[in-house]
Short mmCIF file of N, CA and C and ligand atoms in Angstrom, two decimals:
data_model
loop_
_atom_site.label_atom_id
_atom_site.label_comp_id
_atom_site.label_asym_id
_atom_site.label_seq_id
_atom_site.Cartn_x
_atom_site.Cartn_y
_atom_site.Cartn_z
N UNK D 539 -132.81 -16.94 -39.81
CA UNK D 539 -133.61 -16.67 -40.74
C UNK D 539 -133.57 -15.29 -40.82
N UNK D 540 -134.05 -14.66 -42.46
CA UNK D 540 -134.03 -13.18 -42.54
C UNK D 540 -135.19 -13.11 -42.56
N UNK D 541 -135.85 -11.24 -42.42
CA UNK D 541 -137.07 -10.96 -41.90
C UNK D 541 -138.07 -11.40 -42.62
N UNK D 542 -139.23 -11.15 -43.01
CA UNK D 542 -139.73 -11.19 -44.56
C UNK D 542 -139.77 -9.82 -44.94
N UNK D 543 -139.74 -9.92 -46.16
CA UNK D 543 -139.69 -8.64 -46.94
C UNK D 543 -140.64 -7.47 -46.83
N UNK D 544 -141.58 -7.82 -45.87
CA UNK D 544 -142.67 -6.94 -45.79
C UNK D 544 -143.52 -7.78 -45.23
N UNK D 545 -144.50 -6.52 -44.77
CA UNK D 545 -145.54 -7.51 -43.98
C UNK D 545 -146.59 -7.54 -44.88
N UNK D 546 -146.38 -7.57 -46.14
CA UNK D 546 -147.43 -8.57 -47.19
C UNK D 546 -147.56 -9.78 -46.28
N UNK D 547 -149.21 -10.20 -46.18
CA UNK D 547 -149.01 -11.18 -45.94
C UNK D 547 -148.79 -12.19 -47.00
N UNK D 548 -148.49 -12.34 -47.96
CA UNK D 548 -148.41 -13.70 -48.61
C UNK D 548 -147.06 -14.19 -48.54
N UNK D 549 -146.30 -13.05 -48.02
CA UNK D 549 -144.79 -13.55 -47.17
C UNK D 549 -144.70 -14.89 -46.44
N UNK D 550 -145.61 -15.21 -44.99
CA UNK D 550 -146.25 -15.66 -44.24
C UNK D 550 -146.48 -16.73 -44.70
N UNK D 551 -147.19 -17.04 -46.09
CA UNK D 551 -147.72 -18.30 -47.14
C UNK D 551 -146.46 -19.09 -47.59
N UNK D 552 -145.51 -18.15 -47.70
CA UNK D 552 -143.99 -18.49 -48.33
C UNK D 552 -143.57 -19.30 -47.07
N UNK D 553 -143.43 -18.54 -46.04
CA UNK D 553 -142.85 -18.68 -45.20
C UNK D 553 -143.13 -20.21 -44.33
N UNK D 554 -144.51 -20.26 -44.19
CA UNK D 554 -145.46 -21.62 -43.77
C UNK D 554 -144.85 -22.93 -44.60
N UNK D 555 -144.72 -22.72 -45.91
CA UNK D 555 -144.04 -24.02 -46.76
C UNK D 555 -142.61 -24.07 -46.28
N UNK D 556 -141.82 -23.12 -46.43
CA UNK D 556 -140.91 -23.45 -45.66
C UNK D 556 -140.35 -24.56 -44.12
N UNK D 557 -141.13 -23.37 -43.34
CA UNK D 557 -141.20 -23.81 -42.02
C UNK D 557 -142.03 -25.35 -41.71
N UNK D 558 -143.10 -25.73 -42.92
CA UNK D 558 -143.71 -27.20 -42.92
C UNK D 558 -142.30 -28.28 -43.32
N UNK D 559 -141.51 -27.57 -43.87
CA UNK D 559 -140.22 -28.98 -44.18
C UNK D 559 -138.73 -28.51 -43.34
N UNK D 560 -138.87 -28.04 -42.47
CA UNK D 560 -138.29 -27.40 -41.28
C UNK D 560 -136.83 -26.80 -42.60
N UNK D 561 -136.93 -25.55 -43.00
CA UNK D 561 -136.15 -25.29 -43.66
C UNK D 561 -135.33 -26.01 -44.02
N UNK D 562 -135.78 -27.43 -44.53
CA UNK D 562 -134.61 -27.47 -46.01
C UNK D 562 -134.55 -27.24 -47.23
N UNK D 563 -133.42 -27.28 -47.47
CA UNK D 563 -132.95 -27.21 -48.58
C UNK D 563 -133.83 -27.81 -49.92
N UNK D 564 -134.49 -29.15 -49.18
CA UNK D 564 -135.21 -29.83 -50.72
C UNK D 564 -136.54 -29.37 -50.92
N UNK D 565 -136.83 -28.07 -50.15
CA UNK D 565 -138.33 -27.53 -49.78
C UNK D 565 -138.05 -26.07 -51.13
N UNK D 566 -136.91 -25.96 -51.72
CA UNK D 566 -136.72 -24.88 -52.58
C UNK D 566 -137.81 -24.82 -53.77
N UNK D 567 -137.71 -26.06 -54.34
CA UNK D 567 -139.01 -25.77 -55.41
C UNK D 567 -140.48 -26.15 -54.75
N UNK D 568 -140.82 -26.59 -53.76
CA UNK D 568 -142.15 -26.31 -53.62
C UNK D 568 -142.55 -24.93 -53.21
N UNK D 569 -141.36 -24.46 -52.49
CA UNK D 569 -141.44 -23.09 -52.02
C UNK D 569 -141.66 -22.02 -53.02
N UNK D 570 -140.61 -22.18 -53.98
CA UNK D 570 -140.64 -21.45 -55.39
C UNK D 570 -142.36 -21.35 -55.49
N UNK D 571 -142.85 -23.01 -55.81
CA UNK D 571 -144.61 -23.13 -56.32
C UNK D 571 -145.53 -22.01 -55.33
N UNK D 572 -144.91 -21.92 -54.42
CA UNK D 572 -146.04 -21.49 -53.36
C UNK D 572 -145.40 -19.83 -53.64
N UNK D 573 -144.73 -19.03 -53.87
CA UNK D 573 -144.75 -18.13 -54.19
C UNK D 573 -145.05 -17.45 -55.29
N UNK D 574 -144.80 -18.36 -56.18
CA UNK D 574 -145.27 -17.94 -57.56
C UNK D 574 -146.64 -17.71 -57.60
N UNK D 575 -147.46 -18.70 -56.82
CA UNK D 575 -148.76 -19.12 -56.67
C UNK D 575 -149.35 -17.44 -55.76
N UNK D 576 -148.79 -17.72 -54.90
CA UNK D 576 -148.80 -16.16 -54.22
C UNK D 576 -148.82 -14.81 -54.77
N UNK D 577 -147.69 -14.68 -55.77
CA UNK D 577 -147.31 -13.52 -56.73
C UNK D 577 -147.99 -13.35 -57.89
N UNK D 578 -147.50 -14.42 -57.80
CA UNK D 578 -148.05 -14.38 -59.79
C UNK D 578 -146.94 -14.68 -60.33
N UNK D 579 -145.56 -14.63 -60.02
CA UNK D 579 -144.47 -14.51 -60.58
C UNK D 579 -143.27 -14.08 -59.11
N UNK D 580 -142.09 -14.27 -59.84
CA UNK D 580 -140.67 -14.46 -59.14
C UNK D 580 -139.97 -13.13 -59.12
N UNK D 581 -139.48 -12.57 -58.18
CA UNK D 581 -138.66 -11.13 -58.46
C UNK D 581 -137.47 -11.73 -57.77
N UNK D 582 -136.94 -10.64 -58.11
CA UNK D 582 -135.34 -10.62 -57.22
C UNK D 582 -135.35 -11.00 -55.75
N UNK D 583 -136.28 -10.26 -55.42
CA UNK D 583 -136.87 -10.05 -53.60
C UNK D 583 -137.09 -11.49 -53.19
N UNK D 584 -138.42 -12.01 -54.20
CA UNK D 584 -138.65 -13.63 -53.70
C UNK D 584 -137.35 -14.41 -53.38
N UNK D 585 -136.94 -14.57 -55.07
CA UNK D 585 -135.70 -15.49 -54.94
C UNK D 585 -134.54 -15.25 -53.41
N UNK D 586 -134.61 -13.94 -53.69
CA UNK D 586 -132.84 -14.31 -52.82
C UNK D 586 -133.93 -14.11 -51.09
N UNK D 587 -134.50 -14.01 -50.75
CA UNK D 587 -135.51 -14.51 -49.36
C UNK D 587 -135.64 -15.63 -49.48
N UNK D 588 -136.34 -16.73 -50.29
CA UNK D 588 -136.21 -18.17 -50.57
C UNK D 588 -134.50 -18.77 -50.49
N UNK D 589 -133.91 -18.10 -50.93
CA UNK D 589 -132.81 -18.54 -51.26
C UNK D 589 -132.03 -18.61 -50.06
N UNK D 590 -131.93 -17.37 -48.97
CA UNK D 590 -131.33 -17.43 -48.32
C UNK D 590 -131.78 -18.05 -47.06
N UNK D 591 -133.31 -17.72 -46.91
CA UNK D 591 -134.23 -19.13 -45.80
C UNK D 591 -133.77 -20.07 -45.54
N UNK D 592 -133.22 -20.81 -47.07
CA UNK D 592 -133.24 -21.92 -47.19
C UNK D 592 -131.69 -22.43 -47.39
N UNK D 593 -130.82 -21.55 -47.23
CA UNK D 593 -129.38 -21.88 -46.97
C UNK D 593 -129.04 -22.28 -48.39
N UNK D 594 -129.23 -21.99 -49.47
CA UNK D 594 -129.42 -22.22 -50.69
C UNK D 594 -128.43 -21.03 -51.21
N UNK D 595 -127.34 -21.65 -52.52
CA UNK D 595 -126.90 -20.61 -52.84
C UNK D 595 -127.76 -19.67 -53.82
N UNK D 596 -127.64 -18.83 -54.14
CA UNK D 596 -128.79 -17.82 -54.57
C UNK D 596 -128.51 -18.57 -56.94
N UNK D 597 -126.96 -19.06 -56.85
CA UNK D 597 -127.17 -19.15 -58.09
C UNK D 597 -128.00 -20.33 -58.10
N UNK D 598 -127.93 -21.22 -57.14
CA UNK D 598 -129.22 -22.41 -57.97
C UNK D 598 -130.38 -22.44 -57.89
N UNK D 599 -130.56 -21.43 -56.74
CA UNK D 599 -131.90 -20.47 -56.60
C UNK D 599 -132.66 -20.17 -58.20
N UNK D 600 -131.77 -19.22 -58.59
CA UNK D 600 -132.04 -19.06 -60.34
C UNK D 600 -131.48 -20.12 -61.00
N UNK D 601 -130.95 -20.92 -60.95
CA UNK D 601 -131.02 -21.66 -61.62
C UNK D 601 -132.36 -22.64 -61.93
N UNK D 602 -132.97 -23.16 -61.18
CA UNK D 602 -134.30 -23.89 -60.34
C UNK D 602 -135.12 -23.11 -61.36
N UNK D 603 -134.90 -21.81 -61.23
CA UNK D 603 -136.23 -21.13 -61.48
C UNK D 603 -136.01 -20.72 -63.39
N UNK D 604 -134.75 -20.69 -63.43
CA UNK D 604 -134.95 -20.47 -65.00
C UNK D 604 -134.67 -21.74 -65.83
N UNK D 605 -134.89 -22.83 -65.26
CA UNK D 605 -134.68 -24.43 -65.74
C UNK D 605 -135.77 -24.41 -65.85
N UNK D 606 -136.97 -24.31 -64.95
CA UNK D 606 -138.32 -25.15 -65.03
C UNK D 606 -139.42 -23.86 -66.29
N UNK D 607 -139.84 -24.31 -66.43
CA UNK D 607 -140.96 -23.14 -67.50
C UNK D 607 -141.65 -22.89 -66.59
N UNK D 608 -142.64 -23.65 -65.85
CA UNK D 608 -143.66 -23.01 -64.70
C UNK D 608 -143.29 -21.61 -64.34
N UNK D 609 -142.25 -21.58 -63.87
CA UNK D 609 -141.74 -20.78 -63.19
C UNK D 609 -141.68 -19.15 -64.20
N UNK D 610 -142.02 -18.15 -63.62
CA UNK D 610 -141.94 -16.80 -64.62
C UNK D 610 -141.31 -15.47 -63.57
N UNK D 611 -140.40 -14.76 -64.21
CA UNK D 611 -139.66 -14.17 -63.72
C UNK D 611 -140.41 -12.80 -63.53
N UNK D 612 -141.53 -12.61 -64.69
CA UNK D 612 -142.38 -11.59 -64.65
C UNK D 612 -143.69 -11.94 -64.73
N UNK D 613 -144.67 -10.86 -64.48
CA UNK D 613 -145.96 -11.34 -64.26
C UNK D 613 -146.15 -11.87 -65.65
N UNK D 614 -147.11 -12.52 -65.74
CA UNK D 614 -147.46 -13.08 -66.87
C UNK D 614 -148.96 -12.23 -68.03
N UNK D 615 -149.53 -11.45 -67.07
CA UNK D 615 -149.70 -10.24 -68.31
C UNK D 615 -148.88 -9.43 -69.29
N UNK D 616 -149.69 -9.25 -70.05
CA UNK D 616 -149.32 -8.11 -70.90
C UNK D 616 -149.13 -6.75 -70.37
N UNK D 617 -150.17 -6.56 -69.73
CA UNK D 617 -149.88 -5.20 -68.71
C UNK D 617 -149.82 -5.66 -67.35
N UNK D 618 -149.51 -4.90 -66.48
CA UNK D 618 -149.13 -5.39 -65.14
C UNK D 618 -150.24 -3.70 -64.63
N UNK D 619 -150.94 -3.97 -63.80
CA UNK D 619 -151.49 -2.99 -63.18
C UNK D 619 -151.31 -3.32 -61.34
N UNK D 620 -150.81 -2.74 -60.45
CA UNK D 620 -150.12 -2.62 -59.57
C UNK D 620 -150.39 -1.42 -58.58
N UNK D 621 -151.47 -2.57 -57.88
CA UNK D 621 -152.03 -1.40 -56.85
C UNK D 621 -151.50 -1.42 -55.70
N UNK D 622 -151.10 -0.26 -54.71
CA UNK D 622 -150.50 0.24 -53.57
C UNK D 622 -150.90 0.53 -53.02
N UNK D 623 -151.25 -1.12 -51.75
CA UNK D 623 -151.90 -1.06 -50.54
C UNK D 623 -151.24 -0.59 -49.17
N UNK D 624 -150.21 0.00 -49.17
CA UNK D 624 -149.29 0.44 -47.88
C UNK D 624 -150.45 1.29 -47.49
N UNK D 625 -149.66 1.74 -46.13
CA UNK D 625 -151.12 2.63 -45.20
C UNK D 625 -151.66 3.42 -45.73
N UNK D 626 -150.66 4.39 -46.48
CA UNK D 626 -151.04 5.74 -46.66
C UNK D 626 -151.65 5.85 -48.16
N UNK D 627 -151.37 4.63 -48.71
CA UNK D 627 -152.58 4.46 -49.84
C UNK D 627 -153.71 3.76 -49.23
N UNK D 628 -153.65 2.91 -48.48
CA UNK D 628 -154.85 2.37 -47.85
C UNK D 628 -155.95 2.83 -47.82
N UNK D 629 -155.31 4.49 -46.40
CA UNK D 629 -155.82 5.42 -45.83
C UNK D 629 -156.83 5.80 -46.95
N UNK D 630 -155.93 6.44 -48.37
CA UNK D 630 -156.87 6.57 -49.32
C UNK D 630 -157.92 6.21 -50.35
N UNK D 631 -157.95 5.31 -49.90
CA UNK D 631 -158.83 4.27 -50.84
C UNK D 631 -158.34 2.91 -51.58
N UNK D 632 -157.00 2.96 -51.20
CA UNK D 632 -156.56 1.30 -52.40
C UNK D 632 -157.19 0.73 -52.59
N UNK D 633 -158.15 0.56 -51.30
CA UNK D 633 -158.99 -0.79 -50.69
C UNK D 633 -160.09 -0.97 -51.66
N UNK D 634 -160.39 -0.09 -52.19
CA UNK D 634 -161.41 0.89 -53.00
C UNK D 634 -161.00 0.36 -54.29
N UNK D 635 -160.04 0.62 -54.53
CA UNK D 635 -159.18 0.61 -56.35
C UNK D 635 -159.21 -1.02 -56.34
N UNK D 636 -158.29 -1.42 -55.28
CA UNK D 636 -158.26 -2.84 -56.16
C UNK D 636 -159.67 -3.70 -56.02
N UNK D 637 -160.68 -2.89 -55.05
CA UNK D 637 -162.24 -4.19 -55.53
C UNK D 637 -162.34 -4.09 -56.77
N UNK D 638 -162.38 -2.16 -56.77
CA UNK D 638 -162.89 -2.34 -58.64
C UNK D 638 -162.07 -2.73 -59.71
N UNK D 639 -160.54 -2.76 -59.67
CA UNK D 639 -160.09 -3.90 -60.08
C UNK D 639 -160.21 -5.22 -60.10
N UNK D 640 -160.15 -5.39 -59.60
CA UNK D 640 -160.49 -7.23 -59.36
C UNK D 640 -162.08 -7.40 -59.75
N UNK D 641 -162.98 -6.25 -59.75
CA UNK D 641 -164.37 -6.99 -60.60
C UNK D 641 -164.81 -6.36 -61.95
N UNK D 642 -163.64 -5.58 -62.05
CA UNK D 642 -163.51 -5.10 -63.90
C UNK D 642 -162.85 -6.28 -64.68
N UNK D 643 -161.84 -6.68 -63.96
CA UNK D 643 -161.28 -7.65 -64.28
C UNK D 643 -161.66 -9.39 -64.23
N UNK D 644 -162.43 -9.51 -63.07
CA UNK D 644 -163.08 -11.01 -63.14
C UNK D 644 -161.77 -11.69 -61.89
N UNK D 645 -160.47 -10.88 -61.52
CA UNK D 645 -159.52 -12.00 -61.43
C UNK D 645 -159.00 -11.13 -59.92
N UNK D 646 -158.78 -12.21 -58.76
CA UNK D 646 -157.47 -11.45 -57.53
C UNK D 646 -156.60 -10.79 -58.22
N UNK D 647 -156.20 -10.29 -57.01
CA UNK D 647 -155.00 -9.56 -56.90
C UNK D 647 -153.71 -11.04 -56.42
N UNK D 648 -152.78 -10.93 -57.82
CA UNK D 648 -151.85 -11.33 -57.60
C UNK D 648 -152.61 -12.59 -59.24
N UNK D 649 -153.34 -12.50 -59.84
CA UNK D 649 -153.86 -13.07 -60.88
C UNK D 649 -153.68 -12.53 -62.13
N UNK D 650 -153.90 -12.99 -63.32
CA UNK D 650 -154.08 -12.59 -64.96
C UNK D 650 -155.14 -13.11 -65.08
N UNK D 651 -155.59 -11.63 -65.98
CA UNK D 651 -156.78 -11.91 -66.72
C UNK D 651 -156.74 -13.82 -68.04
N UNK D 652 -157.96 -14.38 -67.59
CA UNK D 652 -157.42 -15.83 -68.55
C UNK D 652 -157.12 -15.37 -69.89
N UNK D 653 -157.30 -14.24 -70.43
CA UNK D 653 -156.44 -13.99 -71.98
C UNK D 653 -155.18 -13.16 -71.59
N UNK D 654 -154.75 -13.01 -70.88
CA UNK D 654 -153.18 -12.87 -70.41
C UNK D 654 -153.16 -11.08 -70.63
N UNK D 655 -153.91 -10.49 -70.60
CA UNK D 655 -153.70 -8.97 -71.28
C UNK D 655 -153.12 -8.69 -69.90
N UNK D 656 -153.58 -8.26 -68.55
CA UNK D 656 -153.76 -7.83 -67.40
C UNK D 656 -153.25 -8.94 -66.38
N UNK D 657 -152.20 -8.42 -65.85
CA UNK D 657 -151.84 -9.09 -64.41
C UNK D 657 -152.11 -7.79 -63.24
N UNK D 658 -153.38 -8.76 -62.40
CA UNK D 658 -153.46 -7.99 -60.83
C UNK D 658 -152.39 -7.91 -60.02
N UNK D 659 -151.61 -6.84 -59.60
CA UNK D 659 -150.65 -6.94 -58.31
C UNK D 659 -150.77 -5.55 -57.40
N UNK D 660 -150.54 -6.36 -56.21
CA UNK D 660 -150.42 -5.12 -55.26
C UNK D 660 -148.82 -5.42 -54.84
N UNK D 661 -148.95 -3.76 -54.18
CA UNK D 661 -147.18 -3.81 -53.33
C UNK D 661 -147.48 -2.58 -52.46
N UNK D 662 -146.86 -2.87 -51.69
CA UNK D 662 -146.61 -2.35 -50.21
C UNK D 662 -145.52 -1.27 -50.17
N UNK D 663 -146.47 -0.19 -50.41
CA UNK D 663 -145.61 1.29 -50.44
C UNK D 663 -144.28 1.30 -51.76
N UNK D 664 -144.89 1.92 -52.43
CA UNK D 664 -144.04 2.06 -53.90
C UNK D 664 -143.45 3.72 -53.28
N UNK D 665 -143.08 4.25 -52.19
CA UNK D 665 -142.17 5.53 -51.82
C UNK D 665 -142.88 6.56 -52.62
N UNK D 666 -143.87 6.45 -52.95
CA UNK D 666 -145.08 7.96 -53.26
C UNK D 666 -145.95 8.47 -52.39
N UNK D 667 -145.85 8.05 -51.31
CA UNK D 667 -146.95 8.34 -50.03
C UNK D 667 -147.71 9.48 -49.95
N UNK D 668 -147.63 10.46 -50.59
CA UNK D 668 -147.46 11.75 -50.43
C UNK D 668 -148.33 12.01 -51.93
N UNK D 669 -148.27 11.29 -52.87
CA UNK D 669 -149.40 11.17 -54.01
C UNK D 669 -150.39 10.10 -53.74
N UNK D 670 -150.59 9.34 -52.74
CA UNK D 670 -151.61 8.18 -52.59
C UNK D 670 -153.11 8.63 -52.67
N UNK D 671 -153.64 7.78 -53.31
CA UNK D 671 -153.39 6.10 -53.64
C UNK D 671 -152.80 6.04 -54.99
N UNK D 672 -151.60 5.35 -54.89
CA UNK D 672 -150.65 5.35 -56.06
C UNK D 672 -151.10 4.37 -57.03
N UNK D 673 -151.30 3.93 -58.11
CA UNK D 673 -150.90 2.50 -59.20
C UNK D 673 -150.06 2.58 -59.49
N UNK D 674 -148.90 1.59 -60.18
CA UNK D 674 -148.56 1.46 -61.12
C UNK D 674 -148.53 0.90 -62.40
N UNK D 675 -148.52 1.35 -63.42
CA UNK D 675 -149.37 1.12 -64.82
C UNK D 675 -148.06 0.88 -65.85
N UNK D 676 -147.98 -0.64 -65.90
CA UNK D 676 -146.42 -1.42 -66.88
C UNK D 676 -145.61 -0.71 -66.19
N UNK D 677 -145.76 -0.22 -64.60
CA UNK D 677 -144.26 0.37 -64.03
C UNK D 677 -144.38 1.84 -64.34
N UNK D 678 -145.50 2.61 -64.63
CA UNK D 678 -145.37 3.94 -64.61
C UNK D 678 -146.40 4.42 -63.39
N UNK D 679 -145.66 5.09 -62.71
CA UNK D 679 -146.33 5.48 -61.19
C UNK D 679 -147.71 6.68 -61.83
N UNK D 680 -148.48 6.33 -60.93
CA UNK D 680 -149.85 7.46 -61.53
C UNK D 680 -150.10 7.58 -60.07
N UNK D 681 -150.09 9.11 -59.78
CA UNK D 681 -150.78 9.39 -57.99
C UNK D 681 -152.30 9.97 -58.09
N UNK D 682 -152.94 10.00 -56.61
CA UNK D 682 -153.67 9.98 -56.45
C UNK D 682 -155.08 9.40 -57.67
N UNK D 683 -155.21 8.35 -57.47
CA UNK D 683 -155.98 7.75 -58.83
C UNK D 683 -157.28 7.27 -58.37
N UNK D 684 -158.57 8.19 -59.28
CA UNK D 684 -159.65 7.65 -58.97
C UNK D 684 -160.07 6.40 -59.32
N UNK D 685 -160.81 5.64 -58.75
CA UNK D 685 -161.62 4.42 -59.49
C UNK D 685 -162.14 4.44 -60.71
N UNK D 686 -162.51 5.59 -61.49
CA UNK D 686 -162.97 5.69 -62.75
C UNK D 686 -162.00 5.66 -63.69
N UNK D 687 -160.81 6.36 -62.98
CA UNK D 687 -159.18 7.11 -63.75
C UNK D 687 -159.25 5.32 -64.06
N UNK D 688 -159.28 4.46 -63.22
CA UNK D 688 -158.45 3.07 -63.31
C UNK D 688 -158.82 2.20 -64.03
N UNK D 689 -160.16 2.48 -64.07
CA UNK D 689 -161.07 1.44 -64.60
C UNK D 689 -161.25 1.92 -66.10
N UNK D 690 -160.71 3.08 -66.59
CA UNK D 690 -160.68 3.44 -67.84
C UNK D 690 -159.65 3.43 -68.28
N UNK D 691 -158.28 3.17 -67.49
CA UNK D 691 -157.35 2.44 -67.69
C UNK D 691 -157.29 0.90 -68.30
N UNK D 692 -157.86 0.26 -67.13
CA UNK D 692 -158.04 -1.04 -67.39
C UNK D 692 -158.96 -1.38 -69.10
N UNK D 693 -159.83 -0.41 -68.99
CA UNK D 693 -160.64 -1.06 -70.25
C UNK D 693 -159.91 -1.10 -71.33
N UNK D 694 -158.88 0.12 -71.79
CA UNK D 694 -157.80 0.79 -72.53
C UNK D 694 -156.90 -0.47 -72.72
N UNK D 695 -156.46 -1.48 -71.97
CA UNK D 695 -155.58 -1.75 -72.26
C UNK D 695 -155.80 -3.71 -72.46
N UNK D 696 -157.37 -3.57 -71.81
CA UNK D 696 -158.02 -5.06 -72.34
C UNK D 696 -158.33 -5.01 -74.12
N UNK D 697 -158.32 -3.82 -74.32
CA UNK D 697 -158.37 -3.25 -75.58
C UNK D 697 -157.81 -4.01 -76.73
N UNK D 698 -156.08 -3.65 -75.75
CA UNK D 698 -155.18 -3.26 -76.41
C UNK D 698 -154.80 -4.71 -76.95
S1 LIG I 1809 -148.21 3.56 -48.98
FE1 LIG I 1809 -148.38 3.81 -51.47
S2 LIG I 1809 -147.01 4.94 -51.97
FE2 LIG I 1809 -146.47 4.48 -50.11
#
Protein backbone atom coordinates (compact mmCIF):
# COMPACT_ATOMS: atom_id res chain seq x y z
CA UNK A 1 0.00 0.00 0.00
CA UNK A 2 1.46 3.43 -0.81
CA UNK A 3 1.89 5.77 2.16
CA UNK A 4 -0.76 8.43 2.64
CA UNK A 5 0.29 11.52 0.63
CA UNK A 6 0.33 13.67 3.77
CA UNK A 7 -0.95 13.65 7.32
CA UNK A 8 -4.06 15.55 6.25
CA UNK A 9 -6.82 13.66 8.02
CA UNK A 10 -8.87 13.52 4.86
CA UNK A 11 -6.53 10.88 3.44
CA UNK A 12 -7.61 8.59 6.25
CA UNK A 13 -11.21 9.01 5.14
CA UNK A 14 -10.25 8.14 1.58
CA UNK A 15 -8.18 5.21 2.77
CA UNK A 16 -11.07 4.06 4.94
CA UNK A 17 -13.31 3.69 1.90
CA UNK A 18 -10.70 1.56 0.16
CA UNK A 19 -10.09 -0.54 3.24
CA UNK A 20 -13.81 -1.22 3.63
CA UNK A 21 -13.75 -2.69 0.14
CA UNK A 22 -10.61 -4.72 0.74
CA UNK A 23 -8.68 -2.48 -1.66
CA UNK A 24 -10.64 -4.05 -4.50
CA UNK A 25 -10.42 -2.43 -7.92
CA UNK A 26 -14.20 -2.30 -7.91
CA UNK A 27 -13.96 0.41 -5.25
CA UNK A 28 -12.46 2.90 -7.71
CA UNK A 29 -15.52 5.05 -8.32
CA UNK A 30 -16.69 5.03 -4.74
CA UNK A 31 -13.21 5.97 -3.53
CA UNK A 32 -12.99 8.83 -6.00
CA UNK A 33 -16.38 10.02 -4.73
CA UNK A 34 -15.07 9.99 -1.19
CA UNK A 35 -11.95 11.88 -2.24
CA UNK A 36 -13.91 14.48 -4.12
CA UNK A 37 -16.27 15.11 -1.24
CA UNK A 38 -13.30 15.35 1.13
CA UNK A 39 -11.15 17.66 -0.95
CA UNK A 40 -13.70 19.36 -3.18
CA UNK A 41 -12.00 18.12 -6.32
CA UNK A 42 -9.50 15.55 -7.53
CA UNK A 43 -5.93 16.52 -8.24
CA UNK A 44 -3.06 14.48 -9.64
CA UNK A 45 -1.81 13.46 -6.20
CA UNK A 46 -5.22 12.10 -5.28
CA UNK A 47 -5.80 10.22 -8.50
CA UNK A 48 -2.34 8.66 -8.41
CA UNK A 49 -2.73 7.66 -4.77
CA UNK A 50 -6.09 6.01 -5.34
CA UNK A 51 -4.95 4.27 -8.53
CA UNK A 52 -1.83 2.91 -6.85
CA UNK A 53 -3.67 1.78 -3.72
CA UNK A 54 -6.26 -0.11 -5.76
CA UNK A 55 -3.71 -1.33 -8.32
CA UNK A 56 -5.70 0.25 -11.12
CA UNK A 57 -3.81 1.57 -14.16
CA UNK A 58 -3.44 5.33 -13.92
CA UNK A 59 -4.97 5.74 -17.37
CA UNK A 60 -8.09 3.93 -16.18
CA UNK A 61 -8.41 6.19 -13.13
CA UNK A 62 -8.08 9.31 -15.28
CA UNK A 63 -10.53 7.78 -17.73
CA UNK A 64 -13.15 7.44 -14.99
CA UNK A 65 -12.53 10.96 -13.69
CA UNK A 66 -12.88 12.58 -17.08
CA UNK A 67 -15.85 10.43 -18.13
CA UNK A 68 -18.13 11.25 -15.23
CA UNK A 69 -19.15 14.88 -15.09
CA UNK A 70 -19.58 14.59 -11.35
CA UNK A 71 -15.82 14.55 -10.93
CA UNK A 72 -13.85 17.74 -11.06
CA UNK A 73 -10.12 18.09 -11.68
CA UNK A 74 -10.14 21.64 -10.46
CA UNK A 75 -11.62 23.31 -7.41
CA UNK A 76 -15.17 24.26 -8.22
CA UNK A 77 -15.03 27.95 -7.39
CA UNK A 78 -14.03 30.80 -9.64
CA UNK A 79 -11.41 31.68 -7.04
CA UNK A 80 -9.51 29.41 -4.72
CA UNK A 81 -8.30 30.36 -1.28
CA UNK A 82 -5.94 27.73 0.12
CA UNK A 83 -4.92 28.18 3.74
CA UNK A 84 -1.73 26.34 4.66
CA UNK A 85 -2.37 24.35 7.82
CA UNK A 86 1.10 22.83 8.10
CA UNK A 87 2.85 22.99 11.45
CA UNK A 88 4.71 26.28 10.98
CA UNK A 89 1.61 28.04 9.71
CA UNK A 90 -0.53 26.49 12.41
CA UNK A 91 1.78 27.84 15.10
CA UNK A 92 1.49 31.29 13.51
CA UNK A 93 -2.29 31.23 13.57
CA UNK A 94 -3.43 29.39 10.43
CA UNK A 95 -6.31 27.92 12.42
CA UNK A 96 -7.61 31.42 13.14
CA UNK A 97 -7.27 32.39 9.49
CA UNK A 98 -9.19 29.33 8.46
CA UNK A 99 -11.89 29.91 11.05
CA UNK A 100 -12.29 33.53 9.92
CA UNK A 101 -12.49 32.46 6.29
CA UNK A 102 -15.07 29.77 7.08
CA UNK A 103 -17.16 32.25 9.02
CA UNK A 104 -16.92 34.88 6.31
CA UNK A 105 -17.79 32.51 3.47
CA UNK A 106 -20.27 30.36 5.37
CA UNK A 107 -18.58 27.16 4.14
CA UNK A 108 -16.16 24.66 5.60
CA UNK A 109 -12.69 23.92 4.25
CA UNK A 110 -13.02 21.82 1.10
CA UNK A 111 -16.26 23.49 0.09
CA UNK A 112 -17.27 26.14 -2.40
CA UNK A 113 -19.60 29.05 -1.74
CA UNK A 114 -23.11 28.39 -3.12
CA UNK A 115 -22.64 31.14 -5.72
CA UNK A 116 -19.56 29.35 -7.03
CA UNK A 117 -17.28 32.31 -6.41
CA UNK A 118 -14.83 30.91 -3.89
CA UNK A 119 -13.52 27.46 -2.96
CA UNK A 120 -11.90 27.28 0.44
CA UNK A 121 -9.16 24.67 0.62
CA UNK A 122 -6.35 23.71 2.94
CA UNK A 123 -2.87 22.42 2.23
CA UNK A 124 -0.20 20.84 4.39
CA UNK A 125 2.91 22.97 4.03
CA UNK A 126 3.41 24.73 0.75
CA UNK A 127 7.14 25.08 1.37
CA UNK A 128 7.25 28.67 2.57
CA UNK A 129 7.33 28.08 6.32
CA UNK A 130 9.59 31.12 6.88
CA UNK A 131 6.70 33.31 5.78
CA UNK A 132 4.03 31.62 7.91
CA UNK A 133 1.12 31.89 8.03
CA UNK A 134 0.75 31.39 4.31
CA UNK A 135 -2.30 31.57 2.07
CA UNK A 136 -2.47 30.84 -1.63
CA UNK A 137 -4.92 33.10 -3.43
CA UNK A 138 -5.65 31.58 -6.84
CA UNK A 139 -2.28 29.87 -6.55
CA UNK A 140 -0.39 33.04 -5.65
CA UNK A 141 1.48 32.78 -2.39
CA UNK A 142 0.99 35.45 0.24
CA UNK A 143 3.00 35.24 3.43
CA UNK A 144 2.54 36.60 6.95
CA UNK A 145 -1.15 36.94 6.37
CA UNK A 146 -3.25 38.85 8.87
CA UNK A 147 -6.91 37.90 9.29
CA UNK A 148 -8.07 41.37 8.18
CA UNK A 149 -5.99 41.10 5.04
CA UNK A 150 -7.51 37.72 4.22
CA UNK A 151 -11.05 38.94 4.79
CA UNK A 152 -10.43 41.91 2.53
CA UNK A 153 -9.22 39.59 -0.23
CA UNK A 154 -12.26 37.35 0.16
CA UNK A 155 -14.60 40.34 0.04
CA UNK A 156 -12.97 41.49 -3.16
CA UNK A 157 -13.42 38.07 -4.73
CA UNK A 158 -17.00 37.73 -3.58
CA UNK A 159 -17.82 40.89 -5.47
CA UNK A 160 -15.83 40.13 -8.62
S1 LIG B 1 3.70 25.01 7.17
FE1 LIG B 1 2.83 26.51 5.92
S2 LIG B 1 4.36 26.82 4.46
FE2 LIG B 1 5.18 25.27 5.65
